[in-house]
PDB file of C-alpha atoms and ligand atoms in Angstrom:
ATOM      1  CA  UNK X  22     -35.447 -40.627  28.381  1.00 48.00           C
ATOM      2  CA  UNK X  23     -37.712 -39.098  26.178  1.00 53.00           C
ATOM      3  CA  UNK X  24     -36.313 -38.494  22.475  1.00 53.00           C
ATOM      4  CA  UNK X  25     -37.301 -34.880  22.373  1.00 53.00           C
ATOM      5  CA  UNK X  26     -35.524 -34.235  25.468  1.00 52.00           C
ATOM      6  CA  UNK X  27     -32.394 -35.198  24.105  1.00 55.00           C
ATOM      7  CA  UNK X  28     -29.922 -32.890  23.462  1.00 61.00           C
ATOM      8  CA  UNK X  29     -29.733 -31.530  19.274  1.00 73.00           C
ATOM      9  CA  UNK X  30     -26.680 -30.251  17.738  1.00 90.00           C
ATOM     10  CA  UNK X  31     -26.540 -28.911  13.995  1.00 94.00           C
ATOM     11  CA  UNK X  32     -22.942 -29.563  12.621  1.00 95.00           C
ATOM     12  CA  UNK X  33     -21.577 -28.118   9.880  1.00 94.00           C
ATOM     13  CA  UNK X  34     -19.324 -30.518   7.927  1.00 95.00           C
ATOM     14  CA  UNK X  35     -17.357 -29.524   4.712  1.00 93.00           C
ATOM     15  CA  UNK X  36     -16.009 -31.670   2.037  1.00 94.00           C
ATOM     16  CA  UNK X  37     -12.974 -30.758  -0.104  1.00 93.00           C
ATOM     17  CA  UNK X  38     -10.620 -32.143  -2.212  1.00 93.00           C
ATOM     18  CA  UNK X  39      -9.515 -32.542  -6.040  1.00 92.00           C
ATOM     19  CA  UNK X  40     -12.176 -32.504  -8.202  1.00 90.00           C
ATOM     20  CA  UNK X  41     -13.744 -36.192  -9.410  1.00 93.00           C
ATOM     21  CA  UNK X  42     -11.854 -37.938  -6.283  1.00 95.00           C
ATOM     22  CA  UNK X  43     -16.055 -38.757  -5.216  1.00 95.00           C
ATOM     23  CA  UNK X  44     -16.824 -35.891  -2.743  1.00 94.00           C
ATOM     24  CA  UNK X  45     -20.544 -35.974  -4.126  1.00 92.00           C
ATOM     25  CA  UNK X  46     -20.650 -39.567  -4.677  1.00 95.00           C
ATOM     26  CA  UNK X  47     -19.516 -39.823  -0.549  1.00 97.00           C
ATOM     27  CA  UNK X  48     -22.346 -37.696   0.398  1.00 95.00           C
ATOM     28  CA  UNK X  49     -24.598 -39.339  -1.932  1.00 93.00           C
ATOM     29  CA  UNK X  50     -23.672 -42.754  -0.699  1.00 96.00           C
ATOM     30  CA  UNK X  51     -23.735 -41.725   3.133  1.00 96.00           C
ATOM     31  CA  UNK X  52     -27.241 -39.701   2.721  1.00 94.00           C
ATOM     32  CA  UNK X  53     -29.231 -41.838   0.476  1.00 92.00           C
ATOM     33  CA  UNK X  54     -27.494 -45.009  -0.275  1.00 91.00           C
ATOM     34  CA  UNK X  55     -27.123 -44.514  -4.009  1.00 91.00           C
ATOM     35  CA  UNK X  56     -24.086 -44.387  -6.131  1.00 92.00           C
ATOM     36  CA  UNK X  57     -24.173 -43.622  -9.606  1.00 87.00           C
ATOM     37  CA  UNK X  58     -20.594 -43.868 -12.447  1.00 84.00           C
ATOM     38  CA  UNK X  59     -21.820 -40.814 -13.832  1.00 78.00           C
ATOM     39  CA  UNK X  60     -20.275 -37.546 -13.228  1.00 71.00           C
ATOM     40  CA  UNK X  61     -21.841 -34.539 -12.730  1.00 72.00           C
ATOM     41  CA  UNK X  62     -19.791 -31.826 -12.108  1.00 66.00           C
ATOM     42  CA  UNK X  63     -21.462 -29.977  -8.510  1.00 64.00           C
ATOM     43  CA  UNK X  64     -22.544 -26.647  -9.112  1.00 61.00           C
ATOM     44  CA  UNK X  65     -23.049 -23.945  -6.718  1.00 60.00           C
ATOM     45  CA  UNK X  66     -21.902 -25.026  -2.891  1.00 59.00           C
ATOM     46  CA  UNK X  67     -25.204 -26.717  -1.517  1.00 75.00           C
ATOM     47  CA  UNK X  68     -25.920 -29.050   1.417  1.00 86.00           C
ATOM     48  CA  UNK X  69     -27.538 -32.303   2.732  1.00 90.00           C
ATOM     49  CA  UNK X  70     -28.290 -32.902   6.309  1.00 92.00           C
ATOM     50  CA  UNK X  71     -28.460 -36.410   7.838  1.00 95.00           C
ATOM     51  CA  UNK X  72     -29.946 -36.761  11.394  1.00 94.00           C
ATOM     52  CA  UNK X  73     -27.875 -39.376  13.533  1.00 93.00           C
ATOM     53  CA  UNK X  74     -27.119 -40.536  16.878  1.00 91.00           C
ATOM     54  CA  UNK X  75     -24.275 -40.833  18.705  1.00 91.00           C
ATOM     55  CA  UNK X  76     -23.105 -41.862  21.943  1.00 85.00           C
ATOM     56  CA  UNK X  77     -26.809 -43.437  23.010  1.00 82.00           C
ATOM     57  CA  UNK X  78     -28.358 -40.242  23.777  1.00 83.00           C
ATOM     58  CA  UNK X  79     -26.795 -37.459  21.686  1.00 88.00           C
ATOM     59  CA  UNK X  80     -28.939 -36.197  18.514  1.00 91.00           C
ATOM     60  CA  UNK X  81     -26.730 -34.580  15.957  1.00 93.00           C
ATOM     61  CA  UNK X  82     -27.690 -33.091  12.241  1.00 95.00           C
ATOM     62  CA  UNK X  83     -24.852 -33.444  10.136  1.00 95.00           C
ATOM     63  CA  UNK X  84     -24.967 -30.303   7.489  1.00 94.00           C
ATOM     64  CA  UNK X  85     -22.549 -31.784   4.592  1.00 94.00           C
ATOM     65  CA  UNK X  86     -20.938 -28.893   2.535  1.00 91.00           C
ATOM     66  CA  UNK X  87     -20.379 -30.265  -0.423  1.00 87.00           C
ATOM     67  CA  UNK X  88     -17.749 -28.223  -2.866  1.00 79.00           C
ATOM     68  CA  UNK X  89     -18.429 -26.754  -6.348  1.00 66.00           C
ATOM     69  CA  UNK X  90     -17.693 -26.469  -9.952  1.00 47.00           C
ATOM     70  CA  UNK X  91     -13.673 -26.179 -10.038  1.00 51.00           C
ATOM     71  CA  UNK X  92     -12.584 -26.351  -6.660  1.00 57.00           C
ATOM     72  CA  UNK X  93     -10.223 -24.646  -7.143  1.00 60.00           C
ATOM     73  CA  UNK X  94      -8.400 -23.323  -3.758  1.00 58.00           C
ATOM     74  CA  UNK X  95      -9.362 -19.463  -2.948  1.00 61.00           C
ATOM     75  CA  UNK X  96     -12.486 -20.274  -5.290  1.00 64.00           C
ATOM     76  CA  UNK X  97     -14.962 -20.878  -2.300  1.00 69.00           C
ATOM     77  CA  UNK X  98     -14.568 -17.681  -0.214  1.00 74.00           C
ATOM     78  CA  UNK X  99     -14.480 -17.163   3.943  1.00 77.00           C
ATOM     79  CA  UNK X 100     -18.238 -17.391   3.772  1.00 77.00           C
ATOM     80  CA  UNK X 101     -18.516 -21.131   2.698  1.00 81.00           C
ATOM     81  CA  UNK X 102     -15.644 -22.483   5.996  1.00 85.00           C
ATOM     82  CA  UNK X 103     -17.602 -20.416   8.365  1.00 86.00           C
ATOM     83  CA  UNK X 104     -19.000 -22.226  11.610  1.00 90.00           C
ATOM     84  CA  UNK X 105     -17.358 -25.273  10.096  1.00 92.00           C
ATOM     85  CA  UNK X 106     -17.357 -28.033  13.007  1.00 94.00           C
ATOM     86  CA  UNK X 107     -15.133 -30.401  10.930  1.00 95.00           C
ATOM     87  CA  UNK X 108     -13.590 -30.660   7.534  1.00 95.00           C
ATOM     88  CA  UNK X 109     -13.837 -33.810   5.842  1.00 97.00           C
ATOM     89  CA  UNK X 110     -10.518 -34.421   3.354  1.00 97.00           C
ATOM     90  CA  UNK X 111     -10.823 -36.513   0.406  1.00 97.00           C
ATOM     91  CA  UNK X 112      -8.483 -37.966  -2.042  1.00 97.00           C
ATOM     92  CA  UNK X 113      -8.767 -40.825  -4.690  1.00 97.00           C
ATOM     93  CA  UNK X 114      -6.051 -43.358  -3.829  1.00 98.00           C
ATOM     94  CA  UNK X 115      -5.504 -44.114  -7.504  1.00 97.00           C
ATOM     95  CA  UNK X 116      -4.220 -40.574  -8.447  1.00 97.00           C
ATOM     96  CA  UNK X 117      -1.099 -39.815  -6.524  1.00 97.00           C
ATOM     97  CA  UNK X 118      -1.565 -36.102  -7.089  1.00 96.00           C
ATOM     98  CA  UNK X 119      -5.151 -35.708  -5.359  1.00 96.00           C
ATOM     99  CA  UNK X 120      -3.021 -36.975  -2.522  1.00 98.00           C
ATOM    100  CA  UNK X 121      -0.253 -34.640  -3.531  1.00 97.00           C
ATOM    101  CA  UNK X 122      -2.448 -31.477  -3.133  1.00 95.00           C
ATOM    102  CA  UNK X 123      -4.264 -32.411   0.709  1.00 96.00           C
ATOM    103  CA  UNK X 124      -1.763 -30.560   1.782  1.00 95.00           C
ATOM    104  CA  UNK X 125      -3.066 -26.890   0.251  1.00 92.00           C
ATOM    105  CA  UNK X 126      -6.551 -28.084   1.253  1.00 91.00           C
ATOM    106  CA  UNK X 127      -5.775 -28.404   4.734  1.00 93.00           C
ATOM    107  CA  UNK X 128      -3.388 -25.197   4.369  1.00 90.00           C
ATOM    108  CA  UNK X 129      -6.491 -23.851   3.012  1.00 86.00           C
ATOM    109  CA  UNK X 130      -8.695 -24.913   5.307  1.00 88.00           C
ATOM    110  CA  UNK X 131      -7.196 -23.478   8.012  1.00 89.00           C
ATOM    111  CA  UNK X 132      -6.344 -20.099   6.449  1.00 86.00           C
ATOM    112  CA  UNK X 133      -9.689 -19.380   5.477  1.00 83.00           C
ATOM    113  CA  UNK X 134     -11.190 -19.893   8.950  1.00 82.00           C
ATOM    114  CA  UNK X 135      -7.790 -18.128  10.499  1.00 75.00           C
ATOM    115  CA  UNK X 136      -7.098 -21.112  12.938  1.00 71.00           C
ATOM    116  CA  UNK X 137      -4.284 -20.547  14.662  1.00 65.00           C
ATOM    117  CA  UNK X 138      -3.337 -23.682  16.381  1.00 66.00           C
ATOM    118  CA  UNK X 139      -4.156 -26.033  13.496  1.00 63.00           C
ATOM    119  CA  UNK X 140      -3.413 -29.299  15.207  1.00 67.00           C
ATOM    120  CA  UNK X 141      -7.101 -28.546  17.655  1.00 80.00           C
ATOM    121  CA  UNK X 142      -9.324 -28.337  14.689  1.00 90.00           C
ATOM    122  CA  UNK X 143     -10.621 -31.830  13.437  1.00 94.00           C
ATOM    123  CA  UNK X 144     -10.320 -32.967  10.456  1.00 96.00           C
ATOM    124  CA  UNK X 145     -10.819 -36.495   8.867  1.00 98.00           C
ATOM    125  CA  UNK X 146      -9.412 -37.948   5.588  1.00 98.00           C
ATOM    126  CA  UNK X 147     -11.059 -40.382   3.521  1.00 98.00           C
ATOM    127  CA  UNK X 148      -9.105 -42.420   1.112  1.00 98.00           C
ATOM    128  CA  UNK X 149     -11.662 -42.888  -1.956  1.00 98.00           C
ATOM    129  CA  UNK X 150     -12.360 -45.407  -4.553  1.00 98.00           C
ATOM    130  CA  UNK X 151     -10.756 -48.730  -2.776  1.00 97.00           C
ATOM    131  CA  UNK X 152     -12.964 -50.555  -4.591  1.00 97.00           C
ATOM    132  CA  UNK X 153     -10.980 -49.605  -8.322  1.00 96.00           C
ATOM    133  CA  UNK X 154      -9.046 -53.619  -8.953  1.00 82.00           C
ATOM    134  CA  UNK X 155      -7.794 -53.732 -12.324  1.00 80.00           C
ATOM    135  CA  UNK X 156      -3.889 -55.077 -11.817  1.00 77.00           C
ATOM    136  CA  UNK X 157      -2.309 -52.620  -9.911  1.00 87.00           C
ATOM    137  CA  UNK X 158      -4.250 -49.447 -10.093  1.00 92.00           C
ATOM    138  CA  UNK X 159      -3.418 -48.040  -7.242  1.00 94.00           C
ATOM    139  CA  UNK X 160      -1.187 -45.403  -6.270  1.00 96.00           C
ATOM    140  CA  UNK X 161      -1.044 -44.500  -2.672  1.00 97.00           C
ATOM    141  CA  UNK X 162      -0.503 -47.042   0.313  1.00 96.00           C
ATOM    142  CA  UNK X 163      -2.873 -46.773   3.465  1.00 97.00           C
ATOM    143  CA  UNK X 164       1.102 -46.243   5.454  1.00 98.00           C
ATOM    144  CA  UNK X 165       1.365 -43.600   3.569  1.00 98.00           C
ATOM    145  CA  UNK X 166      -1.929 -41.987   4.219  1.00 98.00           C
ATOM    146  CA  UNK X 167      -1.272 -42.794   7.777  1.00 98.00           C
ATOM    147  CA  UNK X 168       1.911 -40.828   7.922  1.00 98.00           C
ATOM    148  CA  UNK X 169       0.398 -38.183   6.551  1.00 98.00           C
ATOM    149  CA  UNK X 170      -2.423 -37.963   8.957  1.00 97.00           C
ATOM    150  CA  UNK X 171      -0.212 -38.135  12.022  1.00 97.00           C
ATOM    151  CA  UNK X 172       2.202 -35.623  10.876  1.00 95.00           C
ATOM    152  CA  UNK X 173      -1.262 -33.159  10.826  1.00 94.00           C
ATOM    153  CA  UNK X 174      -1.861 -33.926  14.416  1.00 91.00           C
ATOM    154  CA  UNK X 175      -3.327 -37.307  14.329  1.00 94.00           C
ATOM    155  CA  UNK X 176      -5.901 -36.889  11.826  1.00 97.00           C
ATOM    156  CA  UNK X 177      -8.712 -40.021  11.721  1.00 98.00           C
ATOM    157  CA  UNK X 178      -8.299 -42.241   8.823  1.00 98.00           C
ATOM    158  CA  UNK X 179     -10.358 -43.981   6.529  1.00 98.00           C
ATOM    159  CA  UNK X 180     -10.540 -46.503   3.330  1.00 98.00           C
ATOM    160  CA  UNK X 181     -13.813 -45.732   1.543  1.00 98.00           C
ATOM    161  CA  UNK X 182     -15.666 -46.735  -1.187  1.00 98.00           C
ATOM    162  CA  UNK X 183     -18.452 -44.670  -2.292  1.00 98.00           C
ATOM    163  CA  UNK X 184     -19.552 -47.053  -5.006  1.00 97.00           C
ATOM    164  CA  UNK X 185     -19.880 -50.344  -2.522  1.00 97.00           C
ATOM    165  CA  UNK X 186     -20.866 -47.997   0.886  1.00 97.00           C
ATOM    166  CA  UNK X 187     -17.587 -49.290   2.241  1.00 98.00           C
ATOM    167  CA  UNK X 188     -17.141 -47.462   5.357  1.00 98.00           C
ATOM    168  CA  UNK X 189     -18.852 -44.495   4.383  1.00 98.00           C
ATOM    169  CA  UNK X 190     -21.338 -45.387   7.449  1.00 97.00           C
ATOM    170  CA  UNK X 191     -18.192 -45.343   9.510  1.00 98.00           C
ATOM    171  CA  UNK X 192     -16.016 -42.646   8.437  1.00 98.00           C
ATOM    172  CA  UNK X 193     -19.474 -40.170   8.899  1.00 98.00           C
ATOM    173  CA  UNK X 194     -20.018 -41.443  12.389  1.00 97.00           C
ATOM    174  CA  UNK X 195     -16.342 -40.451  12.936  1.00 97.00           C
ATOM    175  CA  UNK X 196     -16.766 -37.415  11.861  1.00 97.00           C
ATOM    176  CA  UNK X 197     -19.922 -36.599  13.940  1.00 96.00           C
ATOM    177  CA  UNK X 198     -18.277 -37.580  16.601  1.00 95.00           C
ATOM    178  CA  UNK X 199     -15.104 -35.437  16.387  1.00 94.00           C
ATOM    179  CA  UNK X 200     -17.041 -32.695  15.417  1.00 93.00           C
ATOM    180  CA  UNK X 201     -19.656 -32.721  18.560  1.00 91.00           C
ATOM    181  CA  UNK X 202     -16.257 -32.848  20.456  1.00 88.00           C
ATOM    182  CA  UNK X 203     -15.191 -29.183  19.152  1.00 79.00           C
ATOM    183  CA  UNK X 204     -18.458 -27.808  19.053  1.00 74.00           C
TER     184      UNK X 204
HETATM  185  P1  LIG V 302     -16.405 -35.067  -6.967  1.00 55.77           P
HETATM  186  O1  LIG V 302     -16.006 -34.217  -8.141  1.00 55.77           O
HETATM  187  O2  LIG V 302     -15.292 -35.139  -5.950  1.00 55.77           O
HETATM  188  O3  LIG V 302     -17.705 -34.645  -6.349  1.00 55.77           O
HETATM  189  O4  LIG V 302     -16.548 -36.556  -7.516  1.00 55.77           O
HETATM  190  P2  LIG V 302     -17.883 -37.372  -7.849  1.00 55.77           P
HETATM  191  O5  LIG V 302     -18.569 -37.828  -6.610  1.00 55.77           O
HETATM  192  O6  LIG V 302     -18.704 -36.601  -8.818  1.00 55.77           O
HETATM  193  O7  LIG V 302     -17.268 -38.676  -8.536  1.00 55.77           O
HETATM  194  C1  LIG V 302     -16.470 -38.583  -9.712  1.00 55.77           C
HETATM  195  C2  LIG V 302     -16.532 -39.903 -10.461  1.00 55.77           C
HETATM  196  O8  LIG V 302     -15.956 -40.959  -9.705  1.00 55.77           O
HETATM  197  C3  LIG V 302     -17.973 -40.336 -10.796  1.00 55.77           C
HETATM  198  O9  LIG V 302     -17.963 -40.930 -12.079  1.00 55.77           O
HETATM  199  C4  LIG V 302     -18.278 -41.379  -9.734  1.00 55.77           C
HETATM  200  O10 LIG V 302     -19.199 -42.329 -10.193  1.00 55.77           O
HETATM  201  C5  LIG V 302     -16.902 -42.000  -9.492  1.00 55.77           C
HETATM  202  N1  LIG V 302     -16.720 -42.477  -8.110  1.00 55.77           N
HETATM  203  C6  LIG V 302     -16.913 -41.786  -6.973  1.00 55.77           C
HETATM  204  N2  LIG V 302     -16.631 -42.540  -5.894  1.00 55.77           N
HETATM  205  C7  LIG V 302     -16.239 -43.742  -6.349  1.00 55.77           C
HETATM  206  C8  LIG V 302     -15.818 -44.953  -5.725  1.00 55.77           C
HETATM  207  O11 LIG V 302     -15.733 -45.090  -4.496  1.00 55.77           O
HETATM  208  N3  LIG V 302     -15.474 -45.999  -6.547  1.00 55.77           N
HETATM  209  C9  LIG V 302     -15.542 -45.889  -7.913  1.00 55.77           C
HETATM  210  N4  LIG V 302     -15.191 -46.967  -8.614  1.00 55.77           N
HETATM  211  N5  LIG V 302     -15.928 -44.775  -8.535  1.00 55.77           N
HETATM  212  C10 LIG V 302     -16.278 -43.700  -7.771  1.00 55.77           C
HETATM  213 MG1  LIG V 303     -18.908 -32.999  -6.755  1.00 55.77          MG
END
């Protein structure tokens, strides 16, 4: 089959989570393969869009929301979750409470866009920054990630790394896939 035959999809994708748990750095990483240890603080909600295929013959744009400045909940407005295809949850696994506040991002979440039965919306959750080894630096065990996610409805799962690219790749394809799914 011809490529421009194949079916396109635009989905949008948003990012949240605790501020400096690598949202940017996962989108960076994912989009154009660089990391960088410095922080910028994001300003303003902006985009990137990464064209990628799925399933042999599907064409998808992913439209990554990235969040801004304090991200702080009720900060972002209904505007910004609008047409959202999939959120995208992040937490640093070093810092028990970025884990400790998923919850009022996926409360959040699903206020904002009034979902009513919150267990058919997909989300996925990335646990960030695997790649921190000095002793015993981190906080959070995968279990209890997992636990989590399957007392949300079964949420996908994944151990990331934005610094080394580990399963960024993967986690992304998840979510284009899950997201095509509730388009
Ligand atoms: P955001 O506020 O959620 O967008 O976080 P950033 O992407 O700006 O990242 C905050 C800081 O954590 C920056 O200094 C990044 O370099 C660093 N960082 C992000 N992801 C990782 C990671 O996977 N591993 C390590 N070691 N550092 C990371
Ligand atoms: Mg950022």
């Amino acid at each position: 089959m011809d490529i421009s035959q194949r079916k396109r999809t635009l989905l949008k994708v948003i990012v949240l989570g605790d501020i400096r748990v690598g949202k940017t750095s996962l989108m960076n990483q994912y989009v154009y393969r660089k990391f960088s240890q410095q922080y910028k603080a994001t300003i303003g909600a902006d985009f990137v869009t990464k064209e990628i295929q799925v399933d042999d013959d599907k064409l998808v744009t992913l439209q990554i929301w990235d969040t801004a400045g304090q991200e702080r909940f009720h900060s972002l407005g209904a505007a910004f979750y609008r047409g959202a295809d999939c959120c995208v949850l992040v937490y640093d696994v070093n810092i028990h409470k970025t884990f400790d506040t998923l919850n009022n991002w996926h409360d959040e979440f699903l206020k904002q866009t009034d979902m009513n039965d919150s267990e058919a919306f997909p989300f996925v959750l990335l646990g960030n920054k695997v790649d921190v080894d000095d002793g015993n630096s981190r906080k959070v065990t995968e279990k209890r990630a997992r636990d989590w996610c399957a007392s949300r409805g079964n949420i996908p799962y994944f151990e990331t790394s934005a610094k080394e690219g580990f399963n960024v790749e993967e986690a992304f394809l998840c979510v284009a896939k899950i997201a095509l799914e509730n388009e």
